[in-house]
Amino acid sequence: MKMKLLKMQKKESTGIQDVIGESKYVDNEKIVIYTIKEKSHVGVGTATLTQKDQKIRWYFNGNPAIIKQSKGNTDITSEITTPKGVKYDFYVGTPTKSTMTIETRTDTEVVPHIDKEYDIYYYLSPVPRN
């Protein structure tokens, strides 16, 4: 499925290198995590895919962020909102070790996904509703 999504989106945006993660569909929406590469810099972004009548549409959740660069690496936490208003916390950065943990809004010892090809970690967590 990731290759199909990547081919579909590369037609519209040449900056995307890879789809490295995706959530399950929830209420006909899915979050995908993608990488971009600009010279020696690596960035990560998210998009929401919506499915209706067998058609899939991409909605970018803001601009991707550069997390790996020659002057140093950056860890980022951001809140994203899908077109239907569902909120997620998105954690991304460079791993400090192969079995690292991060602190999220709801937990202190969360093991993020680590993409070995790009040497980055990411974690997507639904924001609790009040």
mmCIF file with all atom_site columns, C-alpha atoms in Angstrom:
data_model
loop_
_atom_site.group_PDB
_atom_site.id
_atom_site.type_symbol
_atom_site.label_atom_id
_atom_site.label_alt_id
_atom_site.label_comp_id
_atom_site.label_asym_id
_atom_site.label_entity_id
_atom_site.label_seq_id
_atom_site.pdbx_PDB_ins_code
_atom_site.Cartn_x
_atom_site.Cartn_y
_atom_site.Cartn_z
_atom_site.occupancy
_atom_site.B_iso_or_equiv
_atom_site.pdbx_formal_charge
_atom_site.auth_seq_id
_atom_site.auth_comp_id
_atom_site.auth_asym_id
_atom_site.auth_atom_id
_atom_site.pdbx_PDB_model_num
ATOM 1   C CA . MET A 1 1   ? 0.000   0.000  0.000  1.00 0.00 ? 1   MET A CA 1
ATOM 2   C CA . LYS A 1 2   ? 2.863   2.438  0.810  1.00 0.00 ? 2   LYS A CA 1
ATOM 3   C CA . MET A 1 3   ? 4.303   2.191  -2.708 1.00 0.00 ? 3   MET A CA 1
ATOM 4   C CA . LYS A 1 4   ? 0.901   2.852  -4.263 1.00 0.00 ? 4   LYS A CA 1
ATOM 5   C CA . LEU A 1 5   ? 0.427   5.912  -2.010 1.00 0.00 ? 5   LEU A CA 1
ATOM 6   C CA . LEU A 1 6   ? 3.904   7.164  -2.812 1.00 0.00 ? 6   LEU A CA 1
ATOM 7   C CA . LYS A 1 7   ? 3.451   6.805  -6.580 1.00 0.00 ? 7   LYS A CA 1
ATOM 8   C CA . MET A 1 8   ? 0.084   8.523  -6.391 1.00 0.00 ? 8   MET A CA 1
ATOM 9   C CA . GLN A 1 9   ? 1.459   11.503 -4.442 1.00 0.00 ? 9   GLN A CA 1
ATOM 10  C CA . LYS A 1 10  ? 4.726   11.869 -6.375 1.00 0.00 ? 10  LYS A CA 1
ATOM 11  C CA . LYS A 1 11  ? 2.609   12.816 -9.388 1.00 0.00 ? 11  LYS A CA 1
ATOM 12  C CA . GLU A 1 12  ? 1.433   15.868 -7.419 1.00 0.00 ? 12  GLU A CA 1
ATOM 13  C CA . SER A 1 13  ? 4.536   16.650 -5.314 1.00 0.00 ? 13  SER A CA 1
ATOM 14  C CA . THR A 1 14  ? 8.069   15.771 -6.381 1.00 0.00 ? 14  THR A CA 1
ATOM 15  C CA . GLY A 1 15  ? 9.582   16.599 -2.961 1.00 0.00 ? 15  GLY A CA 1
ATOM 16  C CA . ILE A 1 16  ? 8.359   13.446 -1.228 1.00 0.00 ? 16  ILE A CA 1
ATOM 17  C CA . GLN A 1 17  ? 11.037  10.750 -1.001 1.00 0.00 ? 17  GLN A CA 1
ATOM 18  C CA . ASP A 1 18  ? 9.280   7.979  0.905  1.00 0.00 ? 18  ASP A CA 1
ATOM 19  C CA . VAL A 1 19  ? 6.161   7.151  2.882  1.00 0.00 ? 19  VAL A CA 1
ATOM 20  C CA . ILE A 1 20  ? 7.692   5.715  6.060  1.00 0.00 ? 20  ILE A CA 1
ATOM 21  C CA . GLY A 1 21  ? 4.589   5.197  8.207  1.00 0.00 ? 21  GLY A CA 1
ATOM 22  C CA . GLU A 1 22  ? 0.838   5.265  8.202  1.00 0.00 ? 22  GLU A CA 1
ATOM 23  C CA . SER A 1 23  ? -2.041  4.925  10.616 1.00 0.00 ? 23  SER A CA 1
ATOM 24  C CA . LYS A 1 24  ? -5.111  2.811  10.113 1.00 0.00 ? 24  LYS A CA 1
ATOM 25  C CA . TYR A 1 25  ? -8.187  4.381  8.532  1.00 0.00 ? 25  TYR A CA 1
ATOM 26  C CA . VAL A 1 26  ? -10.378 5.974  11.190 1.00 0.00 ? 26  VAL A CA 1
ATOM 27  C CA . ASP A 1 27  ? -13.678 7.390  9.953  1.00 0.00 ? 27  ASP A CA 1
ATOM 28  C CA . ASN A 1 28  ? -12.327 7.324  6.355  1.00 0.00 ? 28  ASN A CA 1
ATOM 29  C CA . GLU A 1 29  ? -9.128  9.224  7.292  1.00 0.00 ? 29  GLU A CA 1
ATOM 30  C CA . LYS A 1 30  ? -5.558  7.956  7.479  1.00 0.00 ? 30  LYS A CA 1
ATOM 31  C CA . ILE A 1 31  ? -2.381  9.802  8.498  1.00 0.00 ? 31  ILE A CA 1
ATOM 32  C CA . VAL A 1 32  ? 0.770   9.125  6.460  1.00 0.00 ? 32  VAL A CA 1
ATOM 33  C CA . ILE A 1 33  ? 4.280   10.099 7.493  1.00 0.00 ? 33  ILE A CA 1
ATOM 34  C CA . TYR A 1 34  ? 6.645   10.957 4.664  1.00 0.00 ? 34  TYR A CA 1
ATOM 35  C CA . THR A 1 35  ? 10.226  12.081 4.197  1.00 0.00 ? 35  THR A CA 1
ATOM 36  C CA . ILE A 1 36  ? 11.654  14.803 2.005  1.00 0.00 ? 36  ILE A CA 1
ATOM 37  C CA . LYS A 1 37  ? 15.278  15.312 1.059  1.00 0.00 ? 37  LYS A CA 1
ATOM 38  C CA . GLU A 1 38  ? 16.853  18.605 0.119  1.00 0.00 ? 38  GLU A CA 1
ATOM 39  C CA . LYS A 1 39  ? 20.596  18.434 -0.580 1.00 0.00 ? 39  LYS A CA 1
ATOM 40  C CA . SER A 1 40  ? 22.007  16.812 2.596  1.00 0.00 ? 40  SER A CA 1
ATOM 41  C CA . HIS A 1 41  ? 18.974  17.727 4.730  1.00 0.00 ? 41  HIS A CA 1
ATOM 42  C CA . VAL A 1 42  ? 16.219  15.271 5.659  1.00 0.00 ? 42  VAL A CA 1
ATOM 43  C CA . GLY A 1 43  ? 12.748  16.411 6.634  1.00 0.00 ? 43  GLY A CA 1
ATOM 44  C CA . VAL A 1 44  ? 9.541   14.758 7.753  1.00 0.00 ? 44  VAL A CA 1
ATOM 45  C CA . GLY A 1 45  ? 5.924   15.715 7.198  1.00 0.00 ? 45  GLY A CA 1
ATOM 46  C CA . THR A 1 46  ? 2.433   14.318 7.551  1.00 0.00 ? 46  THR A CA 1
ATOM 47  C CA . ALA A 1 47  ? -0.602  14.248 5.331  1.00 0.00 ? 47  ALA A CA 1
ATOM 48  C CA . THR A 1 48  ? -4.145  13.067 5.857  1.00 0.00 ? 48  THR A CA 1
ATOM 49  C CA . LEU A 1 49  ? -5.655  10.764 3.278  1.00 0.00 ? 49  LEU A CA 1
ATOM 50  C CA . THR A 1 50  ? -9.409  10.757 2.979  1.00 0.00 ? 50  THR A CA 1
ATOM 51  C CA . GLN A 1 51  ? -11.336 8.074  1.190  1.00 0.00 ? 51  GLN A CA 1
ATOM 52  C CA . LYS A 1 52  ? -14.763 8.600  -0.304 1.00 0.00 ? 52  LYS A CA 1
ATOM 53  C CA . ASP A 1 53  ? -16.442 6.644  -3.095 1.00 0.00 ? 53  ASP A CA 1
ATOM 54  C CA . GLN A 1 54  ? -13.219 4.706  -3.852 1.00 0.00 ? 54  GLN A CA 1
ATOM 55  C CA . LYS A 1 55  ? -11.300 7.985  -4.346 1.00 0.00 ? 55  LYS A CA 1
ATOM 56  C CA . ILE A 1 56  ? -8.366  9.000  -2.157 1.00 0.00 ? 56  ILE A CA 1
ATOM 57  C CA . ARG A 1 57  ? -7.403  12.624 -1.586 1.00 0.00 ? 57  ARG A CA 1
ATOM 58  C CA . TRP A 1 58  ? -4.257  14.025 0.098  1.00 0.00 ? 58  TRP A CA 1
ATOM 59  C CA . TYR A 1 59  ? -4.377  16.921 2.580  1.00 0.00 ? 59  TYR A CA 1
ATOM 60  C CA . PHE A 1 60  ? -0.981  18.094 3.797  1.00 0.00 ? 60  PHE A CA 1
ATOM 61  C CA . ASN A 1 61  ? -0.889  18.841 7.535  1.00 0.00 ? 61  ASN A CA 1
ATOM 62  C CA . GLY A 1 62  ? 1.303   21.915 7.216  1.00 0.00 ? 62  GLY A CA 1
ATOM 63  C CA . ASN A 1 63  ? 4.829   22.071 5.848  1.00 0.00 ? 63  ASN A CA 1
ATOM 64  C CA . PRO A 1 64  ? 7.376   19.326 6.468  1.00 0.00 ? 64  PRO A CA 1
ATOM 65  C CA . ALA A 1 65  ? 10.138  20.105 8.982  1.00 0.00 ? 65  ALA A CA 1
ATOM 66  C CA . ILE A 1 66  ? 13.856  19.605 8.423  1.00 0.00 ? 66  ILE A CA 1
ATOM 67  C CA . ILE A 1 67  ? 15.157  17.454 11.284 1.00 0.00 ? 67  ILE A CA 1
ATOM 68  C CA . LYS A 1 68  ? 18.570  16.359 9.988  1.00 0.00 ? 68  LYS A CA 1
ATOM 69  C CA . GLN A 1 69  ? 21.043  18.890 8.660  1.00 0.00 ? 69  GLN A CA 1
ATOM 70  C CA . SER A 1 70  ? 24.774  19.517 8.616  1.00 0.00 ? 70  SER A CA 1
ATOM 71  C CA . LYS A 1 71  ? 24.546  22.126 11.408 1.00 0.00 ? 71  LYS A CA 1
ATOM 72  C CA . GLY A 1 72  ? 22.779  19.759 13.801 1.00 0.00 ? 72  GLY A CA 1
ATOM 73  C CA . ASN A 1 73  ? 19.643  17.733 14.265 1.00 0.00 ? 73  ASN A CA 1
ATOM 74  C CA . THR A 1 74  ? 16.288  18.767 15.674 1.00 0.00 ? 74  THR A CA 1
ATOM 75  C CA . ASP A 1 75  ? 13.537  16.969 17.598 1.00 0.00 ? 75  ASP A CA 1
ATOM 76  C CA . ILE A 1 76  ? 10.038  18.303 16.974 1.00 0.00 ? 76  ILE A CA 1
ATOM 77  C CA . THR A 1 77  ? 6.652   17.870 18.628 1.00 0.00 ? 77  THR A CA 1
ATOM 78  C CA . SER A 1 78  ? 3.631   19.264 16.837 1.00 0.00 ? 78  SER A CA 1
ATOM 79  C CA . GLU A 1 79  ? -0.124  18.916 16.921 1.00 0.00 ? 79  GLU A CA 1
ATOM 80  C CA . ILE A 1 80  ? -1.843  18.122 13.648 1.00 0.00 ? 80  ILE A CA 1
ATOM 81  C CA . THR A 1 81  ? -5.550  18.287 12.867 1.00 0.00 ? 81  THR A CA 1
ATOM 82  C CA . THR A 1 82  ? -7.231  16.211 10.170 1.00 0.00 ? 82  THR A CA 1
ATOM 83  C CA . PRO A 1 83  ? -9.879  17.656 7.828  1.00 0.00 ? 83  PRO A CA 1
ATOM 84  C CA . LYS A 1 84  ? -12.561 16.110 10.094 1.00 0.00 ? 84  LYS A CA 1
ATOM 85  C CA . GLY A 1 85  ? -11.069 17.826 13.160 1.00 0.00 ? 85  GLY A CA 1
ATOM 86  C CA . VAL A 1 86  ? -9.344  14.842 14.801 1.00 0.00 ? 86  VAL A CA 1
ATOM 87  C CA . LYS A 1 87  ? -6.155  15.954 16.579 1.00 0.00 ? 87  LYS A CA 1
ATOM 88  C CA . TYR A 1 88  ? -2.882  14.036 16.868 1.00 0.00 ? 88  TYR A CA 1
ATOM 89  C CA . ASP A 1 89  ? 0.444   14.740 18.546 1.00 0.00 ? 89  ASP A CA 1
ATOM 90  C CA . PHE A 1 90  ? 3.355   14.036 16.210 1.00 0.00 ? 90  PHE A CA 1
ATOM 91  C CA . TYR A 1 91  ? 6.832   13.422 17.627 1.00 0.00 ? 91  TYR A CA 1
ATOM 92  C CA . VAL A 1 92  ? 9.826   13.199 15.292 1.00 0.00 ? 92  VAL A CA 1
ATOM 93  C CA . GLY A 1 93  ? 13.590  13.498 15.565 1.00 0.00 ? 93  GLY A CA 1
ATOM 94  C CA . THR A 1 94  ? 16.887  11.675 15.418 1.00 0.00 ? 94  THR A CA 1
ATOM 95  C CA . PRO A 1 95  ? 17.303  8.648  17.678 1.00 0.00 ? 95  PRO A CA 1
ATOM 96  C CA . THR A 1 96  ? 19.801  8.803  20.519 1.00 0.00 ? 96  THR A CA 1
ATOM 97  C CA . LYS A 1 97  ? 20.063  5.003  20.618 1.00 0.00 ? 97  LYS A CA 1
ATOM 98  C CA . SER A 1 98  ? 18.392  1.994  19.014 1.00 0.00 ? 98  SER A CA 1
ATOM 99  C CA . THR A 1 99  ? 16.055  1.329  21.970 1.00 0.00 ? 99  THR A CA 1
ATOM 100 C CA . MET A 1 100 ? 15.152  4.860  23.003 1.00 0.00 ? 100 MET A CA 1
ATOM 101 C CA . THR A 1 101 ? 11.960  6.108  24.643 1.00 0.00 ? 101 THR A CA 1
ATOM 102 C CA . ILE A 1 102 ? 10.227  9.486  24.468 1.00 0.00 ? 102 ILE A CA 1
ATOM 103 C CA . GLU A 1 103 ? 7.825   11.344 26.736 1.00 0.00 ? 103 GLU A CA 1
ATOM 104 C CA . THR A 1 104 ? 4.409   12.158 25.277 1.00 0.00 ? 104 THR A CA 1
ATOM 105 C CA . ARG A 1 105 ? 1.400   14.083 26.546 1.00 0.00 ? 105 ARG A CA 1
ATOM 106 C CA . THR A 1 106 ? -0.044  10.895 28.062 1.00 0.00 ? 106 THR A CA 1
ATOM 107 C CA . ASP A 1 107 ? 2.993   8.649  28.792 1.00 0.00 ? 107 ASP A CA 1
ATOM 108 C CA . THR A 1 108 ? 6.575   8.938  29.998 1.00 0.00 ? 108 THR A CA 1
ATOM 109 C CA . GLU A 1 109 ? 8.179   5.835  28.445 1.00 0.00 ? 109 GLU A CA 1
ATOM 110 C CA . VAL A 1 110 ? 6.918   5.463  24.857 1.00 0.00 ? 110 VAL A CA 1
ATOM 111 C CA . VAL A 1 111 ? 8.964   3.551  22.301 1.00 0.00 ? 111 VAL A CA 1
ATOM 112 C CA . PRO A 1 112 ? 8.779   5.415  18.975 1.00 0.00 ? 112 PRO A CA 1
ATOM 113 C CA . HIS A 1 113 ? 9.129   3.859  15.525 1.00 0.00 ? 113 HIS A CA 1
ATOM 114 C CA . ILE A 1 114 ? 12.685  4.142  14.242 1.00 0.00 ? 114 ILE A CA 1
ATOM 115 C CA . ASP A 1 115 ? 13.269  4.291  10.498 1.00 0.00 ? 115 ASP A CA 1
ATOM 116 C CA . LYS A 1 116 ? 16.751  2.864  9.999  1.00 0.00 ? 116 LYS A CA 1
ATOM 117 C CA . GLU A 1 117 ? 17.074  4.028  6.386  1.00 0.00 ? 117 GLU A CA 1
ATOM 118 C CA . TYR A 1 118 ? 16.695  7.713  7.292  1.00 0.00 ? 118 TYR A CA 1
ATOM 119 C CA . ASP A 1 119 ? 17.902  7.359  10.917 1.00 0.00 ? 119 ASP A CA 1
ATOM 120 C CA . ILE A 1 120 ? 14.881  9.155  12.358 1.00 0.00 ? 120 ILE A CA 1
ATOM 121 C CA . TYR A 1 121 ? 12.218  8.307  14.914 1.00 0.00 ? 121 TYR A CA 1
ATOM 122 C CA . TYR A 1 122 ? 8.530   9.181  14.805 1.00 0.00 ? 122 TYR A CA 1
ATOM 123 C CA . TYR A 1 123 ? 5.433   8.603  16.898 1.00 0.00 ? 123 TYR A CA 1
ATOM 124 C CA . LEU A 1 124 ? 1.825   9.579  16.228 1.00 0.00 ? 124 LEU A CA 1
ATOM 125 C CA . SER A 1 125 ? -0.631  9.694  19.124 1.00 0.00 ? 125 SER A CA 1
ATOM 126 C CA . PRO A 1 126 ? -4.309  10.750 19.186 1.00 0.00 ? 126 PRO A CA 1
ATOM 127 C CA . VAL A 1 127 ? -4.901  13.762 21.420 1.00 0.00 ? 127 VAL A CA 1
ATOM 128 C CA . PRO A 1 128 ? -7.239  12.790 24.268 1.00 0.00 ? 128 PRO A CA 1
ATOM 129 C CA . ARG A 1 129 ? -10.653 14.420 24.057 1.00 0.00 ? 129 ARG A CA 1
ATOM 130 C CA . ASN A 1 130 ? -11.903 16.277 27.117 1.00 0.00 ? 130 ASN A CA 1
#
